[in-house]
Amino acid sequence: MSNKSKYRLETECVQAGYSPGNGEARVLPIYQSTTYKYDSADDVADLFDLKAAGHMYSRISNPTVEALEQKIAILEGGVGAIATSSGQAAITLAVLTICGAGENFIAMSNLYGGTINLFSSTLPKFNIEPRFVNYGRSEAARATNAEEIASLVDSNTKFIYAETIGNPGVEVLDIEWLADIAHSHGLPLIVDNTFATPYLCKPFEYGADVVVHSSTKYLDGHATSVGGLIVDKGNLNLWTNGKFSCLTDPDPSYHELSYTEAFGNAAFITKARVVYVRDFGVLMSPMNAWLTNLGMETLSVRMDRHSENALEVAKFLESHDCVEWVAYPGLDASLDKSLAGKYLKKGAGGVISFGVKGGLAAGKKFIDALELISLVVHVADVRSHVLHPASMTHRQLSEAQQLAAGIKPEQVRLSVGIENVQDIIEDLDRALRRN
Ligand SMILES: *Cc1c(COP(=O)(O)O)cnc(C)c1O
């Protein structure tokens, strides 16, 4: 099946990835099978040698999972994708595919707490070194960032990493700016597009080379399935610029095959699957792929509603006496208003960060007083909910790391759902006034 988009995004959300033949099930079937039957030993040998495409074992690929992979590849505009058991698995695989012991990478510091843990405490145990840069919120700060990055890059630097919309600070990434910097150093830009989804922003259109997702969030959208996705733009010129011997040089684990020679612009995503998914066993399960695909069918309508509701809620919070500050890229007063105008034309998504007047204690009291909006360790599904990053998702970080990640002690992360917005606002108002 081709990964080229034939229709508009809303249509591809519903239809892409699966097209039944005559008399076959209209809805994507769940292939709950670990194994696939073949006619001859030669057929299977060709699969193992990567000479033929096909499924051999569901640790490496599966038809239901493949349909989801094709859908996200089409939505993001990439040459291929892999669905993984979690967002963390997707990020880990993306890193390991091009970066190994003795090598390093540059990351903006305003990332999801789990990603910061992976980068700053786990990857160094494998001798992979992250080099963090505090993402600037003004043109002047970004000019300093560019100099900082130039001073951090060396011959062992393998990529630059950032989030389209930071979790939980909701900073908007200037993707084009960072992609230009990455490419000027011969490096790929890897973007975590979880909060934007391809419905609000397609990072490849602005120069990103690899996109990762926690599909656990808006893509599933209903909080049923933990999952992740990696999408490859297929930038062969970049992979063959002399810095990525891991993709160009012969691989002894596949009879001295070169990924760029054998798979052309799909070199990155093929190596990620046939080496790292094979060895670490982190493919998404068929059931989770099916649920995630079902969620994605309604992505466009949900993202419109999330964005619409969140903008109204952000405006309400902005004018509330009990609220100290509000961060939402869709607000006129947002530091990121102009970036949101460029990268998030259809809306800024459903996530808002804000501070309750009275600091940490008032924030906790507010959270406990909510009725409709629940306290859960999750974000970006149909139900409205809140979380306190400093004591929850970013708890493992030091205070300095929290500040670098843009986390304030009083900060509340509000994930605005698709309920009636008046009900959401009334619940917030009542809980805020109780303080
Ligand atoms: C949740 C999240 C992750 C991690 O994904 P899991 O599916 O929980 O493993 C990574 N990045 C961002 C931006 C997230 O919100």
Short mmCIF file of C-alpha atoms and ligand atoms in Angstrom, two decimals:
data_model
loop_
_atom_site.label_atom_id
_atom_site.label_comp_id
_atom_site.label_asym_id
_atom_site.label_seq_id
_atom_site.Cartn_x
_atom_site.Cartn_y
_atom_site.Cartn_z
CA MET A 1 0.00 0.00 0.00
CA SER A 2 1.26 3.48 -0.81
CA ASN A 3 1.79 5.98 1.98
CA LYS A 4 0.86 8.91 -0.21
CA SER A 5 -2.13 10.89 0.90
CA LYS A 6 -4.97 10.81 -1.61
CA TYR A 7 -7.55 12.74 0.34
CA ARG A 8 -7.81 15.57 2.83
CA LEU A 9 -6.71 14.99 6.42
CA GLU A 10 -10.21 14.46 7.89
CA THR A 11 -10.88 11.77 5.28
CA GLU A 12 -7.53 10.04 5.86
CA CYS A 13 -8.21 9.96 9.62
CA VAL A 14 -11.28 7.85 8.90
CA GLN A 15 -10.17 5.80 5.92
CA ALA A 16 -6.37 5.52 5.64
CA GLY A 17 -4.40 2.39 6.41
CA TYR A 18 -7.00 -0.24 5.63
CA SER A 19 -8.86 -0.91 2.40
CA PRO A 20 -10.75 -4.21 2.30
CA GLY A 21 -10.90 -6.40 -0.78
CA ASN A 22 -14.08 -7.86 -2.25
CA GLY A 23 -16.23 -9.40 0.48
CA GLU A 24 -13.77 -8.60 3.30
CA ALA A 25 -14.66 -6.96 6.62
CA ARG A 26 -15.35 -3.23 6.18
CA VAL A 27 -13.90 -2.46 9.62
CA LEU A 28 -10.22 -3.18 10.30
CA PRO A 29 -10.00 -6.76 11.67
CA ILE A 30 -8.05 -7.59 14.83
CA TYR A 31 -5.41 -10.09 13.79
CA GLN A 32 -4.94 -11.62 17.22
CA SER A 33 -2.27 -14.00 15.98
CA THR A 34 1.39 -14.29 16.90
CA THR A 35 2.24 -16.23 13.76
CA TYR A 36 1.74 -16.39 9.98
CA LYS A 37 1.64 -19.47 7.79
CA TYR A 38 3.91 -19.98 4.78
CA ASP A 39 4.06 -22.51 1.96
CA SER A 40 7.80 -23.13 1.80
CA ALA A 41 11.02 -22.82 3.80
CA ASP A 42 12.38 -20.52 1.09
CA ASP A 43 9.49 -18.10 1.61
CA VAL A 44 10.39 -17.79 5.28
CA ALA A 45 14.15 -17.53 4.58
CA ASP A 46 13.44 -14.57 2.27
CA LEU A 47 11.53 -12.87 5.08
CA PHE A 48 14.42 -13.38 7.50
CA ASP A 49 16.87 -12.00 4.94
CA LEU A 50 14.61 -8.94 4.40
CA LYS A 51 14.34 -9.89 0.70
CA ALA A 52 10.57 -10.20 0.86
CA ALA A 53 8.04 -8.10 2.77
CA GLY A 54 5.56 -9.93 4.98
CA HIS A 55 4.71 -10.80 8.53
CA MET A 56 6.57 -13.57 10.32
CA TYR A 57 6.06 -12.97 14.01
CA SER A 58 3.98 -10.38 15.90
CA ARG A 59 6.95 -9.19 17.94
CA ILE A 60 8.13 -7.52 14.71
CA SER A 61 4.96 -6.77 12.73
CA ASN A 62 1.26 -7.58 12.56
CA PRO A 63 -1.45 -6.69 9.99
CA THR A 64 -3.68 -4.75 12.44
CA VAL A 65 -0.67 -2.84 13.77
CA GLU A 66 0.49 -2.24 10.19
CA ALA A 67 -2.82 -0.60 9.28
CA LEU A 68 -2.36 1.88 12.14
CA GLU A 69 1.26 2.47 11.06
CA GLN A 70 0.13 3.25 7.53
CA LYS A 71 -2.55 5.61 8.81
CA ILE A 72 -0.11 7.69 10.87
CA ALA A 73 2.47 7.65 8.05
CA ILE A 74 -0.15 9.08 5.69
CA LEU A 75 -1.40 11.65 8.22
CA GLU A 76 2.11 12.90 9.03
CA GLY A 77 3.34 12.63 5.43
CA GLY A 78 6.13 10.12 6.14
CA VAL A 79 7.53 7.12 4.25
CA GLY A 80 6.80 4.67 7.06
CA ALA A 81 5.95 4.24 10.73
CA ILE A 82 6.20 1.83 13.65
CA ALA A 83 3.60 1.44 16.38
CA THR A 84 5.15 0.68 19.76
CA SER A 85 3.93 -0.46 23.17
CA SER A 86 4.19 3.09 24.60
CA GLY A 87 5.32 6.60 23.79
CA GLN A 88 8.43 5.99 25.87
CA ALA A 89 9.23 2.94 23.71
CA ALA A 90 8.83 5.05 20.55
CA ILE A 91 11.23 7.70 21.86
CA THR A 92 13.75 5.07 23.02
CA LEU A 93 13.71 3.31 19.64
CA ALA A 94 14.02 6.56 17.71
CA VAL A 95 17.07 7.49 19.78
CA LEU A 96 18.77 4.09 19.62
CA THR A 97 18.31 3.74 15.87
CA ILE A 98 20.82 6.55 15.26
CA CYS A 99 22.64 7.07 18.55
CA GLY A 100 24.80 4.65 20.55
CA ALA A 101 27.45 4.45 23.26
CA GLY A 102 29.92 7.31 23.15
CA GLU A 103 27.51 9.52 21.24
CA ASN A 104 25.37 12.46 22.33
CA PHE A 105 22.36 14.55 21.32
CA ILE A 106 20.86 17.96 21.97
CA ALA A 107 17.40 18.30 23.56
CA MET A 108 15.26 21.28 24.45
CA SER A 109 14.70 21.08 28.20
CA ASN A 110 10.91 21.73 28.20
CA LEU A 111 9.95 18.08 27.75
CA TYR A 112 7.57 15.56 29.26
CA GLY A 113 8.94 14.34 32.62
CA GLY A 114 9.22 10.72 31.49
CA THR A 115 11.32 11.79 28.51
CA ILE A 116 13.59 13.83 30.78
CA ASN A 117 14.05 10.76 33.03
CA LEU A 118 14.89 8.60 30.01
CA PHE A 119 17.34 11.16 28.63
CA SER A 120 19.03 12.36 31.79
CA SER A 121 19.17 9.26 33.96
CA THR A 122 18.69 6.09 31.88
CA LEU A 123 20.43 6.78 28.54
CA PRO A 124 23.65 7.94 30.29
CA LYS A 125 23.88 4.43 31.79
CA PHE A 126 24.32 3.26 28.18
CA ASN A 127 26.90 6.01 27.65
CA ILE A 128 24.53 8.13 25.55
CA GLU A 129 24.75 11.73 26.68
CA PRO A 130 21.94 14.31 26.48
CA ARG A 131 22.90 17.98 26.19
CA PHE A 132 20.00 20.18 27.26
CA VAL A 133 19.25 23.67 26.03
CA ASN A 134 16.62 25.92 27.68
CA TYR A 135 14.20 26.67 24.85
CA GLY A 136 13.91 30.45 24.46
CA ARG A 137 10.49 32.13 24.41
CA SER A 138 11.60 35.21 22.44
CA GLU A 139 13.55 35.82 19.23
CA ALA A 140 16.50 37.12 21.24
CA ALA A 141 16.50 34.06 23.50
CA ARG A 142 16.34 31.82 20.45
CA ALA A 143 19.34 33.55 18.91
CA THR A 144 21.23 32.66 22.11
CA ASN A 145 19.90 29.09 21.80
CA ALA A 146 21.38 28.82 18.30
CA GLU A 147 24.81 29.81 19.63
CA GLU A 148 24.48 27.42 22.57
CA ILE A 149 23.59 24.56 20.24
CA ALA A 150 26.55 25.37 17.97
CA SER A 151 28.86 25.22 21.00
CA LEU A 152 27.39 21.88 22.16
CA VAL A 153 27.46 20.03 18.83
CA ASP A 154 30.53 17.89 18.19
CA SER A 155 31.39 15.06 15.81
CA ASN A 156 29.55 12.58 18.05
CA THR A 157 26.27 14.54 18.14
CA LYS A 158 23.50 12.60 16.38
CA PHE A 159 20.24 14.54 16.53
CA ILE A 160 18.25 17.42 18.04
CA TYR A 161 15.04 16.70 19.99
CA ALA A 162 12.03 18.84 20.95
CA GLU A 163 8.25 18.77 21.50
CA THR A 164 5.85 20.59 19.13
CA ILE A 165 3.84 21.74 22.15
CA GLY A 166 5.73 21.24 25.42
CA ASN A 167 4.19 19.01 28.10
CA PRO A 168 3.12 20.60 30.45
CA GLY A 169 4.29 24.17 29.76
CA VAL A 170 2.50 24.27 26.36
CA GLU A 171 5.37 26.24 24.77
CA VAL A 172 5.10 26.19 20.96
CA LEU A 173 8.24 25.03 19.16
CA ASP A 174 9.55 27.10 16.26
CA ILE A 175 10.01 23.94 14.21
CA GLU A 176 11.41 25.62 11.09
CA TRP A 177 14.01 27.50 13.13
CA LEU A 178 15.21 24.37 14.94
CA ALA A 179 15.13 22.20 11.79
CA ASP A 180 17.34 24.76 10.02
CA ILE A 181 19.80 24.69 12.91
CA ALA A 182 19.81 20.88 12.97
CA HIS A 183 20.35 20.64 9.22
CA SER A 184 23.13 23.26 9.31
CA HIS A 185 24.99 20.77 11.55
CA GLY A 186 24.03 17.79 9.34
CA LEU A 187 21.68 16.46 12.04
CA PRO A 188 18.05 15.31 12.01
CA LEU A 189 15.38 17.02 14.07
CA ILE A 190 13.21 14.57 16.03
CA VAL A 191 9.91 16.10 17.15
CA ASP A 192 7.48 14.72 19.72
CA ASN A 193 4.14 15.70 18.14
CA THR A 194 1.93 14.20 20.88
CA PHE A 195 0.05 17.35 21.95
CA ALA A 196 -0.48 18.76 18.45
CA THR A 197 -1.28 15.54 16.54
CA PRO A 198 -0.99 15.71 12.74
CA TYR A 199 -4.44 17.30 12.69
CA LEU A 200 -3.14 20.54 14.24
CA CYS A 201 0.47 20.43 12.98
CA LYS A 202 2.57 18.31 10.64
CA PRO A 203 6.21 18.82 11.69
CA PHE A 204 7.57 17.32 8.43
CA GLU A 205 6.15 20.31 6.52
CA TYR A 206 8.47 22.54 8.55
CA GLY A 207 11.63 20.45 8.23
CA ALA A 208 11.45 17.83 11.01
CA ASP A 209 12.92 14.46 9.99
CA VAL A 210 11.43 12.02 12.49
CA VAL A 211 8.17 12.38 14.44
CA VAL A 212 7.34 10.44 17.61
CA HIS A 213 4.02 10.22 19.41
CA SER A 214 2.56 8.99 22.62
CA SER A 215 -0.60 7.67 20.94
CA THR A 216 -1.89 7.15 24.49
CA LYS A 217 -3.06 10.79 24.34
CA TYR A 218 -5.18 12.42 21.60
CA LEU A 219 -4.67 9.73 18.95
CA ASP A 220 -6.36 7.05 21.03
CA GLY A 221 -8.26 9.91 22.61
CA HIS A 222 -10.35 7.84 25.02
CA ALA A 223 -7.71 6.79 27.56
CA THR A 224 -8.01 3.10 26.71
CA SER A 225 -4.59 2.18 25.27
CA VAL A 226 -1.00 3.04 26.06
CA GLY A 227 0.96 3.24 22.81
CA GLY A 228 3.55 5.08 20.76
CA LEU A 229 4.38 5.81 17.15
CA ILE A 230 7.53 6.68 15.20
CA VAL A 231 7.18 8.22 11.76
CA ASP A 232 10.05 8.64 9.30
CA LYS A 233 10.04 11.47 6.77
CA GLY A 234 12.53 9.57 4.59
CA ASN A 235 15.28 12.19 4.34
CA LEU A 236 17.83 9.98 2.55
CA ASN A 237 20.19 12.90 1.82
CA LEU A 238 20.56 13.48 5.52
CA TRP A 239 21.19 9.83 6.39
CA THR A 240 23.85 9.58 3.68
CA ASN A 241 25.74 12.75 4.68
CA GLY A 242 28.56 10.72 6.25
CA LYS A 243 27.45 11.04 9.87
CA PHE A 244 25.18 7.98 10.01
CA SER A 245 27.33 4.93 9.46
CA CYS A 246 24.72 3.04 11.51
CA LEU A 247 22.42 3.33 8.46
CA THR A 248 24.92 3.30 5.60
CA ASP A 249 27.51 0.69 6.70
CA PRO A 250 27.08 -3.09 6.39
CA ASP A 251 25.18 -4.66 9.34
CA PRO A 252 26.58 -8.05 10.41
CA SER A 253 23.23 -8.93 12.02
CA TYR A 254 21.70 -9.00 8.49
CA HIS A 255 24.44 -10.50 6.30
CA GLU A 256 26.29 -7.20 5.86
CA LEU A 257 23.27 -5.33 4.51
CA SER A 258 23.38 -1.50 4.24
CA TYR A 259 20.02 0.03 5.20
CA THR A 260 20.36 3.05 2.95
CA GLU A 261 21.35 0.88 -0.02
CA ALA A 262 18.70 -1.78 0.55
CA PHE A 263 15.78 0.44 1.65
CA GLY A 264 16.58 3.92 0.29
CA ASN A 265 14.50 6.61 1.96
CA ALA A 266 12.94 4.05 4.34
CA ALA A 267 16.37 3.20 5.84
CA PHE A 268 15.72 4.72 9.27
CA ILE A 269 12.30 3.21 9.92
CA THR A 270 13.33 -0.20 8.53
CA LYS A 271 16.38 -0.41 10.77
CA ALA A 272 14.30 0.69 13.78
CA ARG A 273 11.97 -2.26 13.17
CA VAL A 274 14.25 -5.05 12.00
CA VAL A 275 16.88 -4.42 14.66
CA TYR A 276 15.40 -2.62 17.66
CA VAL A 277 11.75 -3.76 17.57
CA ARG A 278 13.09 -7.26 16.87
CA ASP A 279 15.55 -7.17 19.79
CA PHE A 280 13.61 -5.21 22.41
CA GLY A 281 10.16 -6.57 21.57
CA VAL A 282 8.17 -3.35 21.93
CA LEU A 283 5.65 -3.60 19.10
CA MET A 284 2.12 -2.43 19.93
CA SER A 285 -0.36 -5.25 20.50
CA PRO A 286 -3.08 -5.85 17.85
CA MET A 287 -5.85 -5.00 20.32
CA ASN A 288 -4.27 -1.67 21.27
CA ALA A 289 -3.60 -0.89 17.60
CA TRP A 290 -7.26 -1.55 16.84
CA LEU A 291 -8.45 0.73 19.65
CA THR A 292 -5.97 3.44 18.68
CA ASN A 293 -7.11 3.24 15.07
CA LEU A 294 -10.73 3.51 16.17
CA GLY A 295 -9.85 6.61 18.17
CA MET A 296 -8.02 8.17 15.25
CA GLU A 297 -11.09 7.86 13.04
CA THR A 298 -12.63 10.76 15.01
CA LEU A 299 -9.39 12.71 15.57
CA SER A 300 -10.37 15.73 13.48
CA VAL A 301 -13.71 16.34 15.16
CA ARG A 302 -12.28 15.79 18.62
CA MET A 303 -9.32 18.13 18.09
CA ASP A 304 -11.63 20.89 16.86
CA ARG A 305 -13.79 20.52 19.96
CA HIS A 306 -10.82 20.22 22.36
CA SER A 307 -9.28 23.39 20.89
CA GLU A 308 -12.55 25.32 20.89
CA ASN A 309 -13.36 24.34 24.50
CA ALA A 310 -9.82 25.00 25.73
CA LEU A 311 -9.72 28.48 24.22
CA GLU A 312 -12.94 29.38 25.98
CA VAL A 313 -11.73 27.88 29.27
CA ALA A 314 -8.35 29.67 28.97
CA LYS A 315 -10.11 33.01 28.46
CA PHE A 316 -12.30 32.31 31.48
CA LEU A 317 -9.27 31.45 33.65
CA GLU A 318 -7.37 34.51 32.40
CA SER A 319 -10.09 36.79 33.75
CA HIS A 320 -10.63 34.91 37.04
CA ASP A 321 -9.66 36.64 40.34
CA CYS A 322 -8.33 33.40 41.85
CA VAL A 323 -5.95 32.65 38.97
CA GLU A 324 -2.38 33.95 38.99
CA TRP A 325 -1.34 33.16 35.41
CA VAL A 326 -2.52 31.12 32.39
CA ALA A 327 -0.44 29.53 29.63
CA TYR A 328 -2.33 28.56 26.48
CA PRO A 329 -0.89 29.22 23.00
CA GLY A 330 -4.29 30.27 21.65
CA LEU A 331 -4.60 33.28 23.98
CA ASP A 332 -3.82 36.73 22.58
CA ALA A 333 -1.59 37.35 25.60
CA SER A 334 0.41 34.14 25.05
CA LEU A 335 4.17 34.49 24.55
CA ASP A 336 3.69 32.01 21.71
CA LYS A 337 0.80 33.75 19.97
CA SER A 338 2.71 34.33 16.72
CA LEU A 339 4.19 30.81 16.66
CA ALA A 340 0.71 29.41 17.29
CA GLY A 341 -0.51 31.50 14.34
CA LYS A 342 2.06 29.81 12.14
CA TYR A 343 2.11 26.23 13.43
CA LEU A 344 -1.33 25.72 15.02
CA LYS A 345 -3.69 27.37 12.55
CA LYS A 346 -6.61 25.07 13.32
CA GLY A 347 -6.38 25.44 17.10
CA ALA A 348 -3.97 24.99 19.99
CA GLY A 349 -5.30 21.71 21.42
CA GLY A 350 -6.89 21.02 24.77
CA VAL A 351 -4.06 21.44 27.26
CA ILE A 352 -3.77 24.53 29.48
CA SER A 353 -1.28 25.23 32.27
CA PHE A 354 -2.17 27.72 34.97
CA GLY A 355 -1.31 28.82 38.48
CA VAL A 356 -3.89 29.22 41.24
CA LYS A 357 -3.41 32.29 43.46
CA GLY A 358 -2.09 31.18 46.85
CA GLY A 359 0.59 28.83 45.50
CA LEU A 360 0.94 25.11 46.05
CA ALA A 361 -1.55 24.82 48.94
CA ALA A 362 -4.28 26.69 47.05
CA GLY A 363 -3.57 24.61 43.94
CA LYS A 364 -4.05 21.37 45.86
CA LYS A 365 -7.25 22.62 47.50
CA PHE A 366 -8.58 23.59 44.08
CA ILE A 367 -7.82 20.15 42.64
CA ASP A 368 -9.53 18.40 45.57
CA ALA A 369 -12.64 20.57 45.18
CA LEU A 370 -13.28 19.69 41.52
CA GLU A 371 -16.26 17.44 40.80
CA LEU A 372 -16.73 16.99 37.05
CA ILE A 373 -13.05 17.39 36.27
CA SER A 374 -11.15 14.43 37.67
CA LEU A 375 -7.64 14.08 39.02
CA VAL A 376 -5.85 11.47 36.89
CA VAL A 377 -2.32 10.79 35.68
CA HIS A 378 -3.25 11.30 32.07
CA VAL A 379 -3.74 14.05 29.56
CA ALA A 380 -5.48 14.52 26.24
CA ASP A 381 -8.58 12.39 26.19
CA VAL A 382 -12.29 13.12 25.83
CA ARG A 383 -12.81 13.69 29.59
CA SER A 384 -11.62 16.87 31.30
CA HIS A 385 -9.02 16.32 33.97
CA VAL A 386 -6.24 17.93 35.95
CA LEU A 387 -2.83 16.99 37.26
CA HIS A 388 -0.21 18.67 39.41
CA PRO A 389 3.10 18.22 37.48
CA ALA A 390 5.48 19.12 40.32
CA SER A 391 4.18 16.34 42.58
CA MET A 392 3.19 13.86 39.83
CA THR A 393 4.57 13.57 36.25
CA HIS A 394 7.73 15.59 37.01
CA ARG A 395 8.17 14.37 40.60
CA GLN A 396 11.38 12.43 39.85
CA LEU A 397 13.10 15.61 38.68
CA SER A 398 15.16 17.86 40.93
CA GLU A 399 13.84 21.37 41.59
CA ALA A 400 16.39 22.77 39.13
CA GLN A 401 15.31 20.26 36.48
CA GLN A 402 11.67 21.14 37.17
CA LEU A 403 12.39 24.82 36.66
CA ALA A 404 14.34 24.05 33.47
CA ALA A 405 11.39 21.98 32.26
CA GLY A 406 9.19 25.02 32.94
CA ILE A 407 7.41 23.52 35.97
CA LYS A 408 6.34 25.86 38.76
CA PRO A 409 5.30 24.54 42.20
CA GLU A 410 1.76 25.94 41.92
CA GLN A 411 1.24 24.86 38.31
CA VAL A 412 -1.89 22.91 37.39
CA ARG A 413 -2.13 21.12 34.06
CA LEU A 414 -5.70 21.12 32.82
CA SER A 415 -6.67 18.82 29.98
CA VAL A 416 -9.90 20.20 28.56
CA GLY A 417 -12.22 17.49 27.27
CA ILE A 418 -15.05 17.56 24.76
CA GLU A 419 -17.88 17.93 27.29
CA ASN A 420 -20.16 20.98 27.23
CA VAL A 421 -17.80 23.85 27.92
CA GLN A 422 -20.21 25.57 30.34
CA ASP A 423 -20.15 22.51 32.61
CA ILE A 424 -16.33 22.59 32.59
CA ILE A 425 -16.24 26.30 33.37
CA GLU A 426 -18.81 26.02 36.19
CA ASP A 427 -16.82 23.21 37.84
CA LEU A 428 -13.60 25.26 37.62
CA ASP A 429 -15.28 28.39 38.95
CA ARG A 430 -16.82 26.61 41.93
CA ALA A 431 -13.53 24.88 42.87
CA LEU A 432 -11.51 28.11 42.46
CA ARG A 433 -13.89 30.13 44.66
CA ARG A 434 -13.62 27.58 47.45
CA ASN A 435 -10.00 28.61 47.95
C1 LIG B 1 2.77 10.90 27.71
C2 LIG B 1 3.85 11.44 26.88
C3 LIG B 1 4.96 10.66 26.53
C4 LIG B 1 5.14 9.24 27.01
O1 LIG B 1 4.20 8.42 26.43
P1 LIG B 1 3.65 7.05 27.11
O2 LIG B 1 2.67 6.60 26.09
O3 LIG B 1 3.05 7.42 28.42
O4 LIG B 1 4.82 6.15 27.24
C5 LIG B 1 5.92 11.23 25.71
N1 LIG B 1 5.81 12.51 25.29
C6 LIG B 1 4.76 13.29 25.61
C7 LIG B 1 4.70 14.68 25.12
C8 LIG B 1 3.75 12.78 26.42
O5 LIG B 1 2.71 13.57 26.74
#
